Amino acid sequence: MRIRLCLAALSLAGGAGLATLSAPTASAATCSDIDVVAARGTFEPGTLGVIVGDPVYSALQKKLTGKNLSSYAVDYPADLSLTSAAQGNADLVNHVNAQAAACPNQRFILVGYSQGANVVDNSIGISSDGAVVGSPIVATIPAALEPRVAAVLLFGNPIRALGKSVTGTYQSRTIDYCAKGDPVCENGGDDVLAHLGYTADADAAAAFAAGKV
């Protein structure tokens, strides 16, 4: 509970400090080349999330100049309720399924920060059950659509504190940032402010994704 409350406080503090950042307009996308699907952290404000989603999307726009990008903010509570991450998991998978059916050539970049990383983990078949603000898997992206997920970008991923990581088919397309001392993703971490610093990784994450598209 202490870590959960700390996570909520960090997210609120991050929002207060970064609310002036310009944010992209999220849409349940038309048939763009790449749909950036972002799950924000607990109580994180912003269109896609001011700490990670918004700056990553902006960086991707600069890196993928030859591609038409759209964005989608996963629709879920992002709070401390027991079903929050599960609701995000269901919405992310539903969105990808719907977009894939409507846009046969569209590919996806999945972005998750903090609780949002749990949402993405579950959606690609890596359970976040037992992690901070985690949940059992309720839906996964179908195997037929796996090749259309170009990259998975994770930040402050709570399953890391359990000694888990993304394995299997998505492993080579995943980058998973855990700042030193971040108690949300590092077992025994004690630097609570480390959880707010992932904006600094946006450019590197976008470069990784650009190399996978």
Coordinates of C-alpha atoms in Angstrom, one line a residue:
M1 CA 0.0 0.0 0.0
R2 CA 2.9 2.4 0.8
I3 CA 4.2 2.0 -2.7
R4 CA 0.8 2.4 -4.3
L5 CA 0.2 5.6 -2.4
C6 CA 3.7 6.8 -3.3
L7 CA 3.0 6.0 -7.0
A8 CA -0.2 8.1 -6.9
A9 CA 1.7 11.0 -5.3
L10 CA 4.5 10.8 -7.9
S11 CA 2.0 10.8 -10.8
L12 CA 0.2 13.8 -9.4
A13 CA 3.5 15.6 -8.7
G14 CA 4.7 14.9 -12.2
G15 CA 1.5 16.3 -13.7
A16 CA 1.8 19.5 -11.7
G17 CA 5.4 20.0 -12.8
L18 CA 4.9 19.1 -16.5
A19 CA 1.5 20.3 -17.3
T20 CA 2.8 23.1 -19.6
L21 CA 4.2 20.6 -22.2
S22 CA 2.3 20.7 -25.5
A23 CA 0.3 17.5 -26.1
P24 CA -0.8 15.8 -29.2
T25 CA -4.4 15.3 -30.0
A26 CA -5.3 11.6 -29.4
S27 CA -7.7 10.0 -31.9
A28 CA -9.2 6.6 -32.5
A29 CA -7.2 6.9 -35.6
T30 CA -8.0 6.9 -39.2
C31 CA -5.8 4.6 -41.4
S32 CA -2.4 6.2 -40.6
D33 CA 0.8 4.3 -41.3
I34 CA 1.6 4.0 -37.6
D35 CA -0.9 4.2 -34.7
V36 CA 0.8 5.0 -31.4
V37 CA -1.2 3.4 -28.6
A38 CA -0.3 4.9 -25.2
A39 CA -1.3 3.9 -21.7
R40 CA -0.6 6.6 -19.1
G41 CA 0.5 6.1 -15.5
T42 CA -1.6 6.3 -12.3
F43 CA -3.4 9.6 -12.1
E44 CA -1.1 11.0 -14.8
P45 CA -2.6 14.0 -16.7
G46 CA -2.0 14.8 -20.4
T47 CA -3.4 13.6 -23.7
L48 CA -1.2 10.5 -23.8
G49 CA 0.5 11.2 -20.5
V50 CA 2.7 14.2 -19.8
I51 CA 5.7 12.3 -18.4
V52 CA 6.0 9.6 -21.1
G53 CA 3.2 9.4 -23.8
D54 CA 3.1 13.0 -25.0
P55 CA 6.9 13.4 -25.2
V56 CA 7.4 10.0 -26.8
Y57 CA 4.7 10.8 -29.4
S58 CA 6.4 14.1 -30.2
A59 CA 9.8 12.4 -30.6
L60 CA 8.3 9.7 -32.8
Q61 CA 6.9 12.4 -35.1
K62 CA 10.4 13.8 -35.5
K63 CA 12.0 10.4 -36.1
L64 CA 9.4 8.9 -38.5
T65 CA 9.2 11.9 -40.9
G66 CA 8.3 9.6 -43.8
K67 CA 5.3 8.1 -42.0
N68 CA 1.9 9.3 -41.1
L69 CA 1.3 8.9 -37.4
S70 CA -1.9 8.8 -35.3
S71 CA -2.3 8.4 -31.6
Y72 CA -4.7 6.7 -29.2
A73 CA -4.9 7.2 -25.4
V74 CA -5.9 4.0 -23.8
D75 CA -9.3 4.6 -22.1
Y76 CA -9.0 3.4 -18.5
P77 CA -9.2 4.8 -15.0
A78 CA -5.5 4.8 -14.3
D79 CA -6.3 4.9 -10.6
L80 CA -5.7 2.6 -7.6
S81 CA -8.8 0.4 -8.1
L82 CA -8.3 -3.3 -8.4
T83 CA -9.7 -3.5 -11.9
S84 CA -8.0 -0.4 -13.4
A85 CA -5.2 -2.2 -15.3
A86 CA -7.6 -4.9 -16.4
Q87 CA -9.9 -2.2 -18.0
G88 CA -6.9 -0.7 -19.8
N89 CA -5.8 -4.2 -21.0
A90 CA -9.3 -4.8 -22.5
D91 CA -9.5 -1.3 -24.1
L92 CA -6.0 -1.6 -25.6
V93 CA -6.7 -5.0 -27.2
N94 CA -10.1 -3.9 -28.4
H95 CA -8.6 -0.8 -30.0
V96 CA -5.9 -2.7 -31.8
N97 CA -8.3 -5.3 -33.1
A98 CA -10.7 -2.7 -34.4
Q99 CA -8.0 -0.6 -36.0
A100 CA -6.3 -3.7 -37.6
A101 CA -9.7 -4.7 -39.1
A102 CA -10.4 -1.3 -40.5
C103 CA -6.8 -0.5 -41.6
P104 CA -5.1 -3.6 -43.1
N105 CA -1.7 -1.9 -43.6
Q106 CA -1.6 0.0 -40.3
R107 CA 1.1 -0.9 -37.7
F108 CA 1.3 -0.2 -34.0
I109 CA 3.7 1.2 -31.4
L110 CA 2.6 0.4 -27.9
V111 CA 3.7 2.8 -25.1
G112 CA 3.2 2.2 -21.4
Y113 CA 4.3 4.1 -18.3
S114 CA 4.0 2.8 -14.8
Q115 CA 0.5 1.3 -14.4
G116 CA 0.3 1.8 -18.2
A117 CA 3.2 -0.6 -18.6
N118 CA 1.1 -3.2 -16.8
V119 CA -1.6 -2.6 -19.3
V120 CA 0.7 -3.1 -22.2
D121 CA 2.4 -6.2 -20.5
N122 CA -1.0 -7.9 -20.2
S123 CA -2.0 -7.0 -23.7
I124 CA 1.1 -8.8 -25.1
G125 CA 0.6 -11.8 -22.9
I126 CA 2.9 -11.0 -20.0
S127 CA 0.9 -11.0 -16.8
S128 CA 1.2 -8.1 -14.4
D129 CA -0.7 -9.9 -11.7
G130 CA 1.0 -9.3 -8.3
A131 CA 2.8 -6.2 -9.4
V132 CA 2.0 -2.7 -8.1
V133 CA -1.3 -1.7 -9.7
G134 CA -1.2 -4.8 -11.8
S135 CA -3.9 -7.3 -12.8
P136 CA -4.5 -10.7 -14.3
I137 CA -4.6 -10.8 -18.1
V138 CA -8.1 -10.3 -19.5
A139 CA -7.3 -10.0 -23.2
T140 CA -4.3 -10.4 -25.5
I141 CA -3.5 -9.1 -29.0
P142 CA -4.2 -12.1 -31.4
A143 CA -1.2 -14.0 -32.8
A144 CA -2.2 -13.0 -36.3
L145 CA -1.7 -9.3 -35.4
E146 CA 1.6 -9.7 -33.6
P147 CA 3.7 -8.9 -36.7
R148 CA 1.9 -5.6 -37.0
V149 CA 3.2 -4.4 -33.5
A150 CA 6.4 -2.7 -34.6
A151 CA 7.7 -1.8 -31.1
V152 CA 6.8 -1.9 -27.4
L153 CA 8.1 1.0 -25.3
L154 CA 7.9 0.5 -21.5
F155 CA 8.9 2.9 -18.7
G156 CA 8.9 2.3 -14.9
N157 CA 7.4 -1.2 -15.5
P158 CA 6.1 -2.6 -12.2
I159 CA 6.7 -6.3 -13.2
R160 CA 10.4 -5.6 -13.2
A161 CA 10.3 -5.4 -9.4
L162 CA 9.0 -9.0 -9.5
G163 CA 12.0 -10.1 -11.5
K164 CA 9.9 -10.4 -14.7
S165 CA 10.3 -8.9 -18.1
V166 CA 8.9 -9.2 -21.6
T167 CA 9.9 -12.5 -23.2
G168 CA 8.9 -14.4 -26.2
T169 CA 7.7 -13.0 -29.5
Y170 CA 7.8 -9.4 -28.5
Q171 CA 11.2 -9.4 -26.7
S172 CA 13.3 -8.2 -29.6
R173 CA 10.8 -5.3 -30.3
T174 CA 10.7 -4.2 -26.7
I175 CA 12.7 -1.6 -24.8
D176 CA 12.0 -1.4 -21.0
Y177 CA 13.4 1.5 -19.0
C178 CA 13.8 1.3 -15.2
A179 CA 15.6 4.2 -13.7
K180 CA 18.1 3.4 -10.9
G181 CA 16.4 3.5 -7.6
D182 CA 12.9 3.7 -9.0
P183 CA 10.9 1.7 -6.3
V184 CA 8.1 0.9 -8.8
C185 CA 10.3 -1.2 -11.1
E186 CA 13.4 -1.9 -8.9
N187 CA 13.0 -4.3 -6.0
G188 CA 14.4 -2.3 -3.0
G189 CA 14.6 0.9 -4.9
D190 CA 14.3 4.0 -2.6
D191 CA 14.6 7.0 -5.0
V192 CA 10.9 7.9 -5.4
L193 CA 11.8 10.9 -7.7
A194 CA 13.4 8.5 -10.2
H195 CA 9.9 7.4 -11.2
L196 CA 9.3 10.9 -12.6
G197 CA 12.4 11.2 -14.8
Y198 CA 11.4 9.1 -17.9
T199 CA 10.7 12.1 -20.1
A200 CA 14.5 12.1 -20.6
D201 CA 14.3 8.7 -22.3
A202 CA 11.7 9.8 -24.9
D203 CA 14.1 10.5 -27.7
A204 CA 16.1 7.2 -27.2
A205 CA 12.8 5.2 -27.1
A206 CA 11.6 6.9 -30.3
A207 CA 14.9 6.1 -32.0
F208 CA 14.6 2.4 -31.0
A209 CA 11.0 2.3 -32.3
A210 CA 12.1 4.0 -35.6
G211 CA 14.6 1.2 -36.1
K212 CA 11.8 -1.4 -35.8
V213 CA 9.3 0.2 -38.2

